Coordinates of C-alpha atoms and ligand atoms in Angstrom, one line a residue:
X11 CA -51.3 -5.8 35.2
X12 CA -48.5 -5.1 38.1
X13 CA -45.2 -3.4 36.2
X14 CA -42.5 -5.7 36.7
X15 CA -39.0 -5.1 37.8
X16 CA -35.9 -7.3 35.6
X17 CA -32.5 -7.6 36.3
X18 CA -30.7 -9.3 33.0
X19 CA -27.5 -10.9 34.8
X20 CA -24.8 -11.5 32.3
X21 CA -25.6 -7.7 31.6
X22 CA -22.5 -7.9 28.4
X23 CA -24.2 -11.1 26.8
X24 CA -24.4 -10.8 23.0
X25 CA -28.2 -11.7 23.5
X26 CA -28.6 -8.9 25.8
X27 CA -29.5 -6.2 23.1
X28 CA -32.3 -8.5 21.0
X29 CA -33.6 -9.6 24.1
X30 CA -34.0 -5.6 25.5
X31 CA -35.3 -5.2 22.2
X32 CA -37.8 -8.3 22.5
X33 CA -39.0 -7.3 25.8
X34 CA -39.7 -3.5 24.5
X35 CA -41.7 -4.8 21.8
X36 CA -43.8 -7.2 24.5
X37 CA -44.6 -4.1 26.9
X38 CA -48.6 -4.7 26.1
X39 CA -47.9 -8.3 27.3
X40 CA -45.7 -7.6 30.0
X41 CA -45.4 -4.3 31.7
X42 CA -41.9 -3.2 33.2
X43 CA -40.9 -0.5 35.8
X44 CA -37.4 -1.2 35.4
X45 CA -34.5 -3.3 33.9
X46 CA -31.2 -3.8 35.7
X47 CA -27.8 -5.3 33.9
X48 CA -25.8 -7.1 36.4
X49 CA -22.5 -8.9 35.5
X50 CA -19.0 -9.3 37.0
X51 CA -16.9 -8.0 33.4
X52 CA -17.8 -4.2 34.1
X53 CA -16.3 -3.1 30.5
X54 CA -18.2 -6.0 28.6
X55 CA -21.3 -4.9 30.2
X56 CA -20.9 -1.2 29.7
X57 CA -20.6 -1.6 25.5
X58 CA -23.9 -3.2 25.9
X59 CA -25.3 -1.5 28.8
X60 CA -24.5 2.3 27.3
X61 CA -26.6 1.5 23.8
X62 CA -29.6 -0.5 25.2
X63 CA -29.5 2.8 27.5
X64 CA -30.4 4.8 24.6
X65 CA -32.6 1.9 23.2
X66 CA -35.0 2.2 26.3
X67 CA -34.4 6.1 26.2
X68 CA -36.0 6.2 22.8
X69 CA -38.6 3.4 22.9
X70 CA -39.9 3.3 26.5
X71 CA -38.6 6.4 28.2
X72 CA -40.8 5.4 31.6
X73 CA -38.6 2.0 32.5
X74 CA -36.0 3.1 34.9
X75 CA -32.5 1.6 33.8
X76 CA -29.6 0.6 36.0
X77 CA -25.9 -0.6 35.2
X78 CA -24.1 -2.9 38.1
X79 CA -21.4 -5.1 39.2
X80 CA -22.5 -4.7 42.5
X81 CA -24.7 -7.5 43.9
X82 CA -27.0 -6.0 46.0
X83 CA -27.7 -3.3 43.5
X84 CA -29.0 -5.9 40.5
X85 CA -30.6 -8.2 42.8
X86 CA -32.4 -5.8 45.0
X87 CA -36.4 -4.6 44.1
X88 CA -36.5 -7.3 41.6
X89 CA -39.4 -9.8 40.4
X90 CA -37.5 -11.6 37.8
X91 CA -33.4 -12.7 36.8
X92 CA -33.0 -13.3 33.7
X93 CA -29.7 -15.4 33.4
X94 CA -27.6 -15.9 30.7
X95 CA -24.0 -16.3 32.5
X96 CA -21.0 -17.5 30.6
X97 CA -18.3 -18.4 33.0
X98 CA -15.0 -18.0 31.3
X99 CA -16.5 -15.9 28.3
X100 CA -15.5 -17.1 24.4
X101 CA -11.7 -17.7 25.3
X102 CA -12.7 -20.7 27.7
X103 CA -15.7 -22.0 25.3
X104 CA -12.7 -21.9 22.6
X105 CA -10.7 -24.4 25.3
X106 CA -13.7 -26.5 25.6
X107 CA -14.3 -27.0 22.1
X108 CA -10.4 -27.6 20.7
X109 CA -8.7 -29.8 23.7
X110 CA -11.4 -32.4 22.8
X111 CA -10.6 -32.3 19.1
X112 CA -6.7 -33.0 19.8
X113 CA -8.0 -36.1 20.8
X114 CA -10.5 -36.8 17.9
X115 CA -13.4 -36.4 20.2
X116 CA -16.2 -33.9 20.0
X117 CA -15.5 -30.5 20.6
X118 CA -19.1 -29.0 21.3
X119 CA -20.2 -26.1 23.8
X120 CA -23.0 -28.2 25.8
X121 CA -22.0 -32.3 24.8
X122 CA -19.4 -34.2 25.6
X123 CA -16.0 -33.3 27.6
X124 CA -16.5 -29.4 26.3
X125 CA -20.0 -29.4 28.0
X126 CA -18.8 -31.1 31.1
X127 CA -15.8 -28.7 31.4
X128 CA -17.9 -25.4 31.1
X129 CA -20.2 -26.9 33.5
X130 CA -17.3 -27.2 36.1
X131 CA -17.3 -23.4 35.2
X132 CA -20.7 -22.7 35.5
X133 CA -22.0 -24.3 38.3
X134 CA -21.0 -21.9 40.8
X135 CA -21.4 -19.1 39.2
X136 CA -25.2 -19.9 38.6
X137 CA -24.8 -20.6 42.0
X138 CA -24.1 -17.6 42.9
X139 CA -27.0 -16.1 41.4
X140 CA -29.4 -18.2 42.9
X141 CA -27.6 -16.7 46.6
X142 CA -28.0 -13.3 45.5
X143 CA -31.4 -13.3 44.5
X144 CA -32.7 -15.4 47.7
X145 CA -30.8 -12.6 49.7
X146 CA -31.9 -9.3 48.4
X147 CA -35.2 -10.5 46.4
X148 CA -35.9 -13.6 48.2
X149 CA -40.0 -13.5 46.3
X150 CA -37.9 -13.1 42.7
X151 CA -38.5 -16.1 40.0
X152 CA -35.1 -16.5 38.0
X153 CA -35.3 -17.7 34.5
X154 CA -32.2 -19.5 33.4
X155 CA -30.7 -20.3 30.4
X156 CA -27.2 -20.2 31.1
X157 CA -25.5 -23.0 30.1
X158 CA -24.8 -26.1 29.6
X159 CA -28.1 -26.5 30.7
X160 CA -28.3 -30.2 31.9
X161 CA -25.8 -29.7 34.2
X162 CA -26.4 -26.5 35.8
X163 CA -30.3 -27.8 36.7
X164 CA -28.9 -31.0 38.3
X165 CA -26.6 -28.8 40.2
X166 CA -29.7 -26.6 41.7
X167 CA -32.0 -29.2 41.9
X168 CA -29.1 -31.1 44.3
X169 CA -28.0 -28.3 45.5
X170 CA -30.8 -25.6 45.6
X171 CA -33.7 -27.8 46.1
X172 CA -35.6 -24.3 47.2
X173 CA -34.5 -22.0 44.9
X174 CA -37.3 -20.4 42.4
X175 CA -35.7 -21.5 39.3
X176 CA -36.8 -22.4 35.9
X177 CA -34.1 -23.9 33.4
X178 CA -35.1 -23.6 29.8
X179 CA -33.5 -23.9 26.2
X180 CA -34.3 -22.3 22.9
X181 CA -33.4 -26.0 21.0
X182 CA -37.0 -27.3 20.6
X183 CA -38.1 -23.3 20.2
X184 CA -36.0 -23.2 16.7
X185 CA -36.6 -26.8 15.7
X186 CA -40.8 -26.1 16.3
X187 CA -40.3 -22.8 14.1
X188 CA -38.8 -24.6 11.3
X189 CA -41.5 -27.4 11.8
X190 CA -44.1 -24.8 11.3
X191 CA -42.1 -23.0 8.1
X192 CA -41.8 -27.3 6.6
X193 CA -45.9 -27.6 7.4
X194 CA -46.3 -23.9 6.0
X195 CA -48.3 -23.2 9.3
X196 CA -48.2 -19.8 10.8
X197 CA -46.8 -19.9 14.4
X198 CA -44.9 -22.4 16.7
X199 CA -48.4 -21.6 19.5
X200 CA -50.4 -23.7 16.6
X201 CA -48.6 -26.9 17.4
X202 CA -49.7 -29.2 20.8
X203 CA -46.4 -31.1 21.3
X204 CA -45.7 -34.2 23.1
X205 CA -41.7 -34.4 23.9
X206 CA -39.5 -36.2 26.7
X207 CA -36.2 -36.1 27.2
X208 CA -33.0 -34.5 29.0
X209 CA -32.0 -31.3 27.6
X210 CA -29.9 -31.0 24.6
X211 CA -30.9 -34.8 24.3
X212 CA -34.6 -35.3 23.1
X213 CA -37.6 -36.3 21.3
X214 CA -40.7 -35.1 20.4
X215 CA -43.5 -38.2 20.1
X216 CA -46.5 -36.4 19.2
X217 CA -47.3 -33.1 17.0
X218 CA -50.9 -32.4 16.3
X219 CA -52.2 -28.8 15.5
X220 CA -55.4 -27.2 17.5
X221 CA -57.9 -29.5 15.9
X222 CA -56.2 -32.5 17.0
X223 CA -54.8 -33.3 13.3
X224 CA -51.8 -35.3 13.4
X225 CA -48.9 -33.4 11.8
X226 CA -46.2 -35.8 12.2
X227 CA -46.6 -37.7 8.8
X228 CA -45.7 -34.3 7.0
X229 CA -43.1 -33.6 9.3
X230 CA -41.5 -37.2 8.9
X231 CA -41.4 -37.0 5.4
X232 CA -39.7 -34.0 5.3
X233 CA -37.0 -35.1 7.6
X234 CA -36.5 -38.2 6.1
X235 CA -35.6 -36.6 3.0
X236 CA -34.2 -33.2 4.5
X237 CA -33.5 -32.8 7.9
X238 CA -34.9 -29.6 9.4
X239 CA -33.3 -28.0 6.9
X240 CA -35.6 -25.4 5.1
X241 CA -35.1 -23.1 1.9
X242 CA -33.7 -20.0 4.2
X243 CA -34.9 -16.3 4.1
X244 CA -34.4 -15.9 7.6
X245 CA -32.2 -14.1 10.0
X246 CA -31.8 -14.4 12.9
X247 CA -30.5 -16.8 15.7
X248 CA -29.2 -20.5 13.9
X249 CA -28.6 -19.0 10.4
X250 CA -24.8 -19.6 10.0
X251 CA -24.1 -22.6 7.9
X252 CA -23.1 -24.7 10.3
X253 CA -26.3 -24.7 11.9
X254 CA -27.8 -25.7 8.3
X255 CA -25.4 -28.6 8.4
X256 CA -26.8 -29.5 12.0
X257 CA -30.4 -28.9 10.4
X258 CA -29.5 -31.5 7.5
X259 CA -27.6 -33.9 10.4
X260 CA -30.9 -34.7 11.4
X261 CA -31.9 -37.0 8.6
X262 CA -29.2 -39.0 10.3
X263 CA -30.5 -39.3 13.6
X264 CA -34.0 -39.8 12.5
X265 CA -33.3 -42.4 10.6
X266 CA -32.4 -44.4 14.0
X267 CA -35.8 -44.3 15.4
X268 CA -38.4 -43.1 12.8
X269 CA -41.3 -42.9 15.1
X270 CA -39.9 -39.7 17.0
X271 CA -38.5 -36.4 15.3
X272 CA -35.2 -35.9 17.0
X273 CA -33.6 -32.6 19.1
X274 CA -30.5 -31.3 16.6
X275 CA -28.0 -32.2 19.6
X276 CA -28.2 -35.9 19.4
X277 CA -26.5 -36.3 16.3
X278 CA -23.0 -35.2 19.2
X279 CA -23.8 -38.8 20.3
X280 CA -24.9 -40.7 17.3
X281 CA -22.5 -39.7 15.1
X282 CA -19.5 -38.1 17.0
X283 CA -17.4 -39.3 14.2
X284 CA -18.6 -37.5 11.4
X285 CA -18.7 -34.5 13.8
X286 CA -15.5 -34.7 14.4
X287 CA -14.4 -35.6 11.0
X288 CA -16.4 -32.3 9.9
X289 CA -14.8 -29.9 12.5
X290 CA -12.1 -27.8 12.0
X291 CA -9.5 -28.2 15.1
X292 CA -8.2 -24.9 14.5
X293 CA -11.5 -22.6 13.9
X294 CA -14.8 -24.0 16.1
X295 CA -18.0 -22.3 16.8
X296 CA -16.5 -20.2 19.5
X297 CA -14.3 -18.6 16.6
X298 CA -17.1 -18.4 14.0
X299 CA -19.3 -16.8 16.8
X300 CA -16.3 -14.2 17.9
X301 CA -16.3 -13.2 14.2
X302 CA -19.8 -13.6 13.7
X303 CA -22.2 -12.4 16.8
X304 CA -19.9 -10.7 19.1
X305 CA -18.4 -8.6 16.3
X306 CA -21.5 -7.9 15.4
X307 CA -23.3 -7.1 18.7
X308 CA -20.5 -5.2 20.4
X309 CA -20.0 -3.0 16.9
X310 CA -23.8 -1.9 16.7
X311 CA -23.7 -1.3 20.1
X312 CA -20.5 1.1 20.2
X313 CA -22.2 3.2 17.1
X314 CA -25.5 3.8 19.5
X315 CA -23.4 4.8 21.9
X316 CA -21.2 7.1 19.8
X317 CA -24.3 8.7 18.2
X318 CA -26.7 8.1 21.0
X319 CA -29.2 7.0 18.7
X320 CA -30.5 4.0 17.1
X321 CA -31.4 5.3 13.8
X322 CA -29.3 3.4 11.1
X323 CA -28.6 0.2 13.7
X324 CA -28.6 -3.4 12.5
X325 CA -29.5 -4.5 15.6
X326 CA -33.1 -7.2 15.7
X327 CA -35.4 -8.0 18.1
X328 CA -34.9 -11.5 19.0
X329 CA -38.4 -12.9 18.3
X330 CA -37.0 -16.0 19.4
X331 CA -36.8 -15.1 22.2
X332 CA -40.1 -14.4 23.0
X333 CA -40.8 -17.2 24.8
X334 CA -38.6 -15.5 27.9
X335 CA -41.6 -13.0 27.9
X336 CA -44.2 -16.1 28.0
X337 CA -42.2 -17.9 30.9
X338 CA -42.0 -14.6 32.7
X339 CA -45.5 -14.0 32.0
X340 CA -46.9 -17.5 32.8
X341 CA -45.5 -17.0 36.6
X342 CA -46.6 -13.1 37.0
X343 CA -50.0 -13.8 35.7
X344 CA -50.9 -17.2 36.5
X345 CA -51.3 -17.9 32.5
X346 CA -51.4 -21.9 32.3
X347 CA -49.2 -21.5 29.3
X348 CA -47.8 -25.0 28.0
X349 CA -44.2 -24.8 27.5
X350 CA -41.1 -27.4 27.4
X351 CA -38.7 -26.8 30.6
X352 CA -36.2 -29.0 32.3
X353 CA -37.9 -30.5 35.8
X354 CA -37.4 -32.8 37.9
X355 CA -38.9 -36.2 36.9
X356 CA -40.7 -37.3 39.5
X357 CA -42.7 -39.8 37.5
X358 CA -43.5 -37.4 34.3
X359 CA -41.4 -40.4 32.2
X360 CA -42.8 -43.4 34.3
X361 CA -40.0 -45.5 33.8
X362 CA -37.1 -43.1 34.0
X363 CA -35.1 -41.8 37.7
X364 CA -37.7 -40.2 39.4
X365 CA -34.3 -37.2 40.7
X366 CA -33.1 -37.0 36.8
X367 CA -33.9 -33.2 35.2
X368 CA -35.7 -34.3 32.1
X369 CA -37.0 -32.0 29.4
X370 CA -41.3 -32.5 29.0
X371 CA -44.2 -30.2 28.3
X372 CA -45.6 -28.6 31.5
X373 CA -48.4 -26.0 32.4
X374 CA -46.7 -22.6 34.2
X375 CA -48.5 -21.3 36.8
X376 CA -47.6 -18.2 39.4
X377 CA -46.7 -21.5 41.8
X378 CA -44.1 -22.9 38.9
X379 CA -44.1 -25.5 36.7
X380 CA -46.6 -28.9 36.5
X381 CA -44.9 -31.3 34.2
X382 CA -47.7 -33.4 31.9
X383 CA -46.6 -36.9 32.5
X384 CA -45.2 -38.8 29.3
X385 CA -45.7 -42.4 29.9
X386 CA -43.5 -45.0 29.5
X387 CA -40.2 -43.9 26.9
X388 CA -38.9 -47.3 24.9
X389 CA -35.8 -49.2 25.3
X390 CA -33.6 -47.3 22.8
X391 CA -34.2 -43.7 24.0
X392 CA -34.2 -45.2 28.2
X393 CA -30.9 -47.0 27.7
X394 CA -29.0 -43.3 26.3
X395 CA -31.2 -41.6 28.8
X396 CA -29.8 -43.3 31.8
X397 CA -26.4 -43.5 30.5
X398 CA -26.5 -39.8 29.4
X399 CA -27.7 -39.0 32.9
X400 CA -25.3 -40.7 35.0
X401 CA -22.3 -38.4 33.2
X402 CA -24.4 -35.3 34.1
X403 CA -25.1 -36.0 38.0
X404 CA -21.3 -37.7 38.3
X405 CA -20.3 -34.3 37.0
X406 CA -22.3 -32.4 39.4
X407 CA -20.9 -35.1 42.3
X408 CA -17.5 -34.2 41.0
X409 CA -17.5 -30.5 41.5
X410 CA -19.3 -31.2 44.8
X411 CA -16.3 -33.4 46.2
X412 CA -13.3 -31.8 43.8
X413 CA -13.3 -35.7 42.2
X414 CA -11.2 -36.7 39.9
X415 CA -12.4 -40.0 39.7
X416 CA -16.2 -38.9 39.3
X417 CA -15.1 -36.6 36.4
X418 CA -12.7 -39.4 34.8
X419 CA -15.9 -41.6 35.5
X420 CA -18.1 -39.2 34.1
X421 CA -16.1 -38.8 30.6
X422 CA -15.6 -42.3 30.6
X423 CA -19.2 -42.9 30.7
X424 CA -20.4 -40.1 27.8
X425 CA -20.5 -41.9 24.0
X426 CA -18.6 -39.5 22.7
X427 CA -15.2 -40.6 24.3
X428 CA -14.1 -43.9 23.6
X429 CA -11.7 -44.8 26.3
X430 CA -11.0 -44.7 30.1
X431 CA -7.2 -43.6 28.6
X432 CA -8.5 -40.9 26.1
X433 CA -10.6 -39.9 29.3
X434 CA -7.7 -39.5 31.9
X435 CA -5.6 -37.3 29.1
X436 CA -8.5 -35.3 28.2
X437 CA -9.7 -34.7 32.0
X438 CA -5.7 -33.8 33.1
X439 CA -5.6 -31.2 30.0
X440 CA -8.8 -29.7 30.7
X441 CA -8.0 -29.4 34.5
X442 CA -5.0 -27.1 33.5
X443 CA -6.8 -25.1 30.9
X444 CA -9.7 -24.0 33.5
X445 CA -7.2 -23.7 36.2
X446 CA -8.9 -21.6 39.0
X447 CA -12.6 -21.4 37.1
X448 CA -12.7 -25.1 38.7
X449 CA -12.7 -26.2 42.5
X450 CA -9.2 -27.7 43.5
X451 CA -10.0 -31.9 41.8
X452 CA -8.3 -34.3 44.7
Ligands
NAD528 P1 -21.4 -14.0 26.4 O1 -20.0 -14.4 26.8 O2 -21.5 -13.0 25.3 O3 -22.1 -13.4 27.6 C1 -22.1 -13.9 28.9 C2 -21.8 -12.8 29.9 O4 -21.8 -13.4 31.2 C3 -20.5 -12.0 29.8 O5 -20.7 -10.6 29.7 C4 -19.8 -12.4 31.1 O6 -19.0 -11.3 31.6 C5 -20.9 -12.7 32.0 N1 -20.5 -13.5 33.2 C6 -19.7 -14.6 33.2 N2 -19.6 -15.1 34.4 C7 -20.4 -14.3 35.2 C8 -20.7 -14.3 36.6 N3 -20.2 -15.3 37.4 N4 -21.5 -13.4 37.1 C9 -22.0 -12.5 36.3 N5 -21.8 -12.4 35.0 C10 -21.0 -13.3 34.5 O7 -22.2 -15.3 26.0 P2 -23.4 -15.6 25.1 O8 -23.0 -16.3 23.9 O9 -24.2 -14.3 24.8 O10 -24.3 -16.6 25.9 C11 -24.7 -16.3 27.2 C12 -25.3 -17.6 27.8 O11 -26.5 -18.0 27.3 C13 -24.4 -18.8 27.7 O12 -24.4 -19.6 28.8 C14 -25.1 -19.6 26.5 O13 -24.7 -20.9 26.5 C15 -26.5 -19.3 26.9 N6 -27.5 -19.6 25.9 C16 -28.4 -20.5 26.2 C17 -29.4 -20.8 25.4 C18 -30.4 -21.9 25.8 O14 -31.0 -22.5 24.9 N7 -30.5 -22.3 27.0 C19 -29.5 -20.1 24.2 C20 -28.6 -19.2 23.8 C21 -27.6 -18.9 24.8
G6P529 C1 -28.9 -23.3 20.8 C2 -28.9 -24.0 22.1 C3 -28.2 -23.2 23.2 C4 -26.8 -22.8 22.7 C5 -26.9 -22.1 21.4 C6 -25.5 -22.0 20.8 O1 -29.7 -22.1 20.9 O2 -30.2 -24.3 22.6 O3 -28.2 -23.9 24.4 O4 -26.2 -22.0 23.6 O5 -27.6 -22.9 20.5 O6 -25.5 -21.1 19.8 P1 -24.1 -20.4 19.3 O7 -24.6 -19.6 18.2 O8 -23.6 -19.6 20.4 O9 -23.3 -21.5 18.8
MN530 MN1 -30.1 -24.9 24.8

């Protein structure tokens, strides 16, 4: 198997270390020469650059290591990017998630007018990426997984129809490992799934194990009682309790189509209400994440550093995360894996916009992705689809043209706002808070 060369851009992400880890642990799988951190914050990146130096140092002394801001240096000699950006770090996700609570509207990372306004942020930057990898390793797949998601793909597909890039989310990952935990299977690769959708906004309409047995009787009855909520012993990724309240949410949402098992972000649409009724304006995710995770992170990785040593660290591998290592693998060894990314539609949901970036099941190959067409969807699901889908391409419109009225159109359009009025103060207050991380709106 040819040693692979990895540049991890957004280098000071607090994934960084459990996905250094996770790829250590895969070496068998997938051989590497070398890992690169890029990122743009040169102190953030060096907390986390200087202890995963010492992780590699102890655990695979062969892989060459390098630390950059520079461009040219991460993006040069590589075969894969790894991005997980986040333009405008913790103190702009923060912005995103109170200005729409002032106004009784969802306050969420990736939905609604917090997930529009960090993908004013992140379009270029991902951008960006894209540019530096086609100039210095033009042969170079990049995984991406910066968010939000759903926006950031239209953006490349409209705007990097070329580019070598494969947009994926951990979302159906978790909710497939708790679906194995509720049917007391063994592993998430057990299951053959059947999903469509856009991402952060989907359903899964089939779950059958190797044999062919259909598993989604168990599974409904769980989450008609329970949610995806299981009894926890975990650690990990979505522990904190309000991801066991989004877990529970669920019940909710599936009661409104029972023949599907809903993605956890739906209930942002369904219910925005009792979202909003449930958040706490003054202490969001952002906070519980700054006091949680990045305490966390950047504190393990300052005592590696200190001691130069990893004995005593808290620090996990991200299992998780260890379908980064499949994707990768899927493209550098022609593997056929089925996985769930975000494509362009082009007829794999027949009766959906053929230029929409849906979320399906598709084989990975060394020559990309080949979406497994899902049929026809039904009225319910096709109705929020389209409308969810117009807000994320008149978003990507209005950072193309600096609009105004696309955004004001755009958060007009999304369920979770409930008025053209509450649109125009929200989309004038979160112009001023982003200030120069947005192109100049006409
Ligand atoms: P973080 O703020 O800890 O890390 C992001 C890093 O990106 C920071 O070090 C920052 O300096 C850097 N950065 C910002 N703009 C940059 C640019 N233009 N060029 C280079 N580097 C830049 O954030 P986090 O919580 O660790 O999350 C990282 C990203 O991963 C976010 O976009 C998050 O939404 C995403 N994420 C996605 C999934 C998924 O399912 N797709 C899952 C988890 C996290
Ligand atoms: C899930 C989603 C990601 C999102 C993350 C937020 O994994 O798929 O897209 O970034 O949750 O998690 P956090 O712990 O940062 O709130
Ligand atoms: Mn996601």
């Amino acid at each position: 198997m040819k040693k692979q060369s990895i540049v991890i851009a957004g280098g000071g992400s607090t994934f960084t270390p459990g996905i250094v880890l996770m790829l250590l642990e895969n070496l068998d799988r997938f051989p590497i020469r070398q890992i690169k951190f890029y990122d743009n914050d040169e102190e953030r990146q060096n907390t986390v650059a200087d202890a995963c130096e010492v992780i590699i140092k102890e655990k695979a002394p062969d892989i060459q290591f390098v630390k950059t801001t520079d461009p040219e240096e991460g993006f040069s000699d590589v075969d894969f990017v790894m991005a997980h950006i986040r333009v405008g770090k913790y103190k702009m996700r923060e912005m995103d998630e109170k200005i729409p609570l002032k106004y009784d509207v969802v306050g969420q990372e990736t939905c609604g007018p917090g997930g529009m306004s960090y993908g004013m942020r992140s379009i270029g930057g991902v951008l960006e990426l894209i540019d530096y990898m086609e100039e210095y390793s033009p042969d170079a797949w990049m995984l991406n997984y910066s968010n939000p998601a759903a926006i950031v793909a239209e953006a490349t597909r409209k705007l990097r129809p070329n580019a070598r890039i494969l947009n994926i989310c951990d979302m159906p990952i978790s909710i497939e490992n708790l679906m194995v935990k509720i049917l007391g299977m063994n592993s998430r690769k057990d299951l053959n799934v059947r999903y469509y959708g856009l991402n952060h906004f989907g359903w899964w309409t089939s779950i059958t194990d190797k044999e062919g047995n259909d598993l989604m009787p168990a599974l409904k009855q769980h989450v008609s009682e329970n949610g995806y909520a299981v009894n926890f012993d975990d650690s990990g990724q979505h522990v904190d309790s309000s991801w066991q309240d989004t877990f529970k949410k669920v019940k909710d949402v599936y009661a409104l189509d029972p023949d599907t098992l809903p993605n956890t972000y739906l209930k942002y649409y369904m219910y925005p209400q009792d979202e909003v009724a449930k958040a706490d304006p003054t202490y969001t995710r952002a906070n519980e994440v700054m006091d949680g995770r990045e305490k966390h992170v950047f504190g393990e990785c300052r005592k590696i550093a200190a001691n130069q040593t990893t004995e005593g660290s808290t620090l996990e591998i991200d299992e998780h995360a260890s379908y980064i290592v499949d994707l990768a693998r899927a493209i550098a060894y022609n593997t056929g894996e089925r996985m769930l990314l975000i494509v362009e539609n082009k007829g794999a949901i027949a009766n959906f916009d053929d230029t929409a970036m849906v979320e399906v099941p598709c084989i990975v190959g060394s020559n990309g992705p080949e979406p497994i067409t899902q049929g026809e969807i039904p009225r319910f699901q096709k109705g929020l689809m389209e409308q969810q889908v117009a807000v994320e391409k008149l978003v990507v419109e209005a950072w193309e043209e600096g609009s105004r009225q696309k955004l004001w159109q755009a958060l007009t359009l999304s369920r979770t706002v409930p008025n053209g009025r509450v649109a125009e103060e929200l989309m004038e207050e979160l112009i001023e808070a982003n200030g120069e991380f947005w192109p100049v709106m006409n």
